[in-house]
CSV table of C-alpha atoms in Angstrom, one decimal:
chain,number,residue,atom,x,y,z
A,34,MET,CA,-141.4,-2.6,-31.4
A,35,ILE,CA,-140.0,0.9,-31.1
A,36,TYR,CA,-138.2,-0.4,-28.4
A,37,LYS,CA,-136.1,-3.3,-29.9
A,38,PHE,CA,-135.4,-0.8,-32.7
A,39,GLN,CA,-133.9,1.6,-30.4
A,40,ASN,CA,-132.0,-1.3,-28.3
A,41,PHE,CA,-130.5,-2.3,-31.9
A,42,MET,CA,-129.6,0.9,-32.7
A,43,ILE,CA,-127.7,1.0,-29.7
A,44,LEU,CA,-126.2,-1.9,-30.5
A,45,ILE,CA,-125.2,-0.7,-33.7
A,46,GLY,CA,-123.7,2.5,-32.5
A,47,SER,CA,-121.8,0.9,-30.1
A,48,ILE,CA,-120.2,-1.6,-32.2
A,49,LEU,CA,-119.5,1.2,-34.6
A,50,ILE,CA,-117.8,3.3,-32.2
A,51,GLY,CA,-116.4,0.8,-30.1
A,52,ILE,CA,-114.7,-1.1,-32.8
A,53,PRO,CA,-112.6,1.8,-34.5
A,54,LEU,CA,-111.8,3.3,-30.8
A,55,GLY,CA,-110.7,0.0,-29.4
A,56,ILE,CA,-108.3,-0.1,-32.5
A,57,VAL,CA,-107.0,3.4,-32.0
A,58,VAL,CA,-106.7,2.8,-28.5
A,59,GLY,CA,-104.7,-1.1,-29.4
A,60,LEU,CA,-102.2,0.7,-31.7
A,61,ILE,CA,-101.8,3.9,-29.9
A,62,CYS,CA,-100.3,1.2,-27.0
A,63,TRP,CA,-98.7,-1.1,-29.5
A,64,PHE,CA,-96.5,1.6,-30.7
A,65,LYS,CA,-96.0,3.2,-27.3
A,66,PHE,CA,-95.0,0.6,-25.0
A,67,PRO,CA,-91.4,-0.1,-26.6
A,68,PHE,CA,-90.4,3.1,-26.1
A,69,GLN,CA,-91.5,3.0,-22.4
A,70,ILE,CA,-89.4,0.2,-21.9
A,71,TYR,CA,-86.7,2.0,-23.6
A,72,TRP,CA,-87.2,5.0,-21.3
A,73,GLN,CA,-87.7,3.2,-18.3
A,74,ALA,CA,-84.2,0.9,-18.5
A,75,ARG,CA,-82.4,4.2,-19.9
A,76,ALA,CA,-83.2,5.8,-16.6
A,77,ASN,CA,-82.6,3.0,-14.1
A,78,LEU,CA,-79.5,2.5,-16.3
A,79,ALA,CA,-78.4,6.1,-15.3
A,80,LYS,CA,-79.6,5.4,-12.0
A,81,ASN,CA,-76.8,2.2,-11.6
A,82,ARG,CA,-74.4,4.3,-12.7
A,83,ILE,CA,-74.4,7.4,-10.6
A,84,GLN,CA,-74.9,4.7,-7.7
A,85,ALA,CA,-71.7,3.2,-9.0
A,86,ALA,CA,-69.6,6.3,-9.5
A,87,GLN,CA,-71.3,7.5,-5.8
A,88,GLU,CA,-69.9,4.1,-4.1
A,89,GLN,CA,-66.6,4.8,-6.1
A,90,LEU,CA,-66.5,8.6,-4.7
A,91,ARG,CA,-67.0,7.1,-0.7
A,92,GLU,CA,-64.1,4.5,-1.0
A,93,TYR,CA,-61.9,6.8,-2.2
A,94,GLU,CA,-62.7,9.5,0.6
A,95,THR,CA,-62.3,6.6,3.2
A,96,VAL,CA,-59.1,5.9,1.6
A,97,ASP,CA,-56.0,8.4,1.5
A,98,ILE,CA,-54.9,8.4,-2.1
A,99,TRP,CA,-51.2,8.9,-0.9
A,100,GLU,CA,-51.4,5.8,1.5
A,101,LYS,CA,-52.5,3.9,-1.7
A,102,HIS,CA,-49.9,5.3,-4.2
A,103,ILE,CA,-47.0,4.2,-1.2
A,104,GLU,CA,-48.5,0.3,-1.5
A,105,ARG,CA,-48.5,0.4,-5.3
A,106,MET,CA,-44.9,2.1,-5.1
A,107,GLN,CA,-44.2,-1.0,-2.6
A,108,GLU,CA,-45.2,-3.7,-4.6
A,109,LYS,CA,-43.3,-2.3,-7.8
A,110,LYS,CA,-40.1,-2.2,-6.1
A,111,SER,CA,-40.4,-5.9,-5.2
A,112,TYR,CA,-41.0,-6.5,-8.7
A,113,ASP,CA,-37.7,-4.0,-10.0
A,114,ASN,CA,-35.3,-6.4,-8.5
């Protein structure tokens, strides 16, 4: 008889502790998840922008800026006449 009472009390205690704890953890995750997605998206956006800027810098390093300017001037010269 005492074992049934102890098992019943353990069951009731686990329910009384488990349900509120589960609700609290669920609410925390529910509020925290969108912010994690937002922070990750911002980090990825910054990373993509940095990579694009680095690619652009590599492009400018390989091409001489004065050669590019002369090519543009040659193109504009044909439009002026």
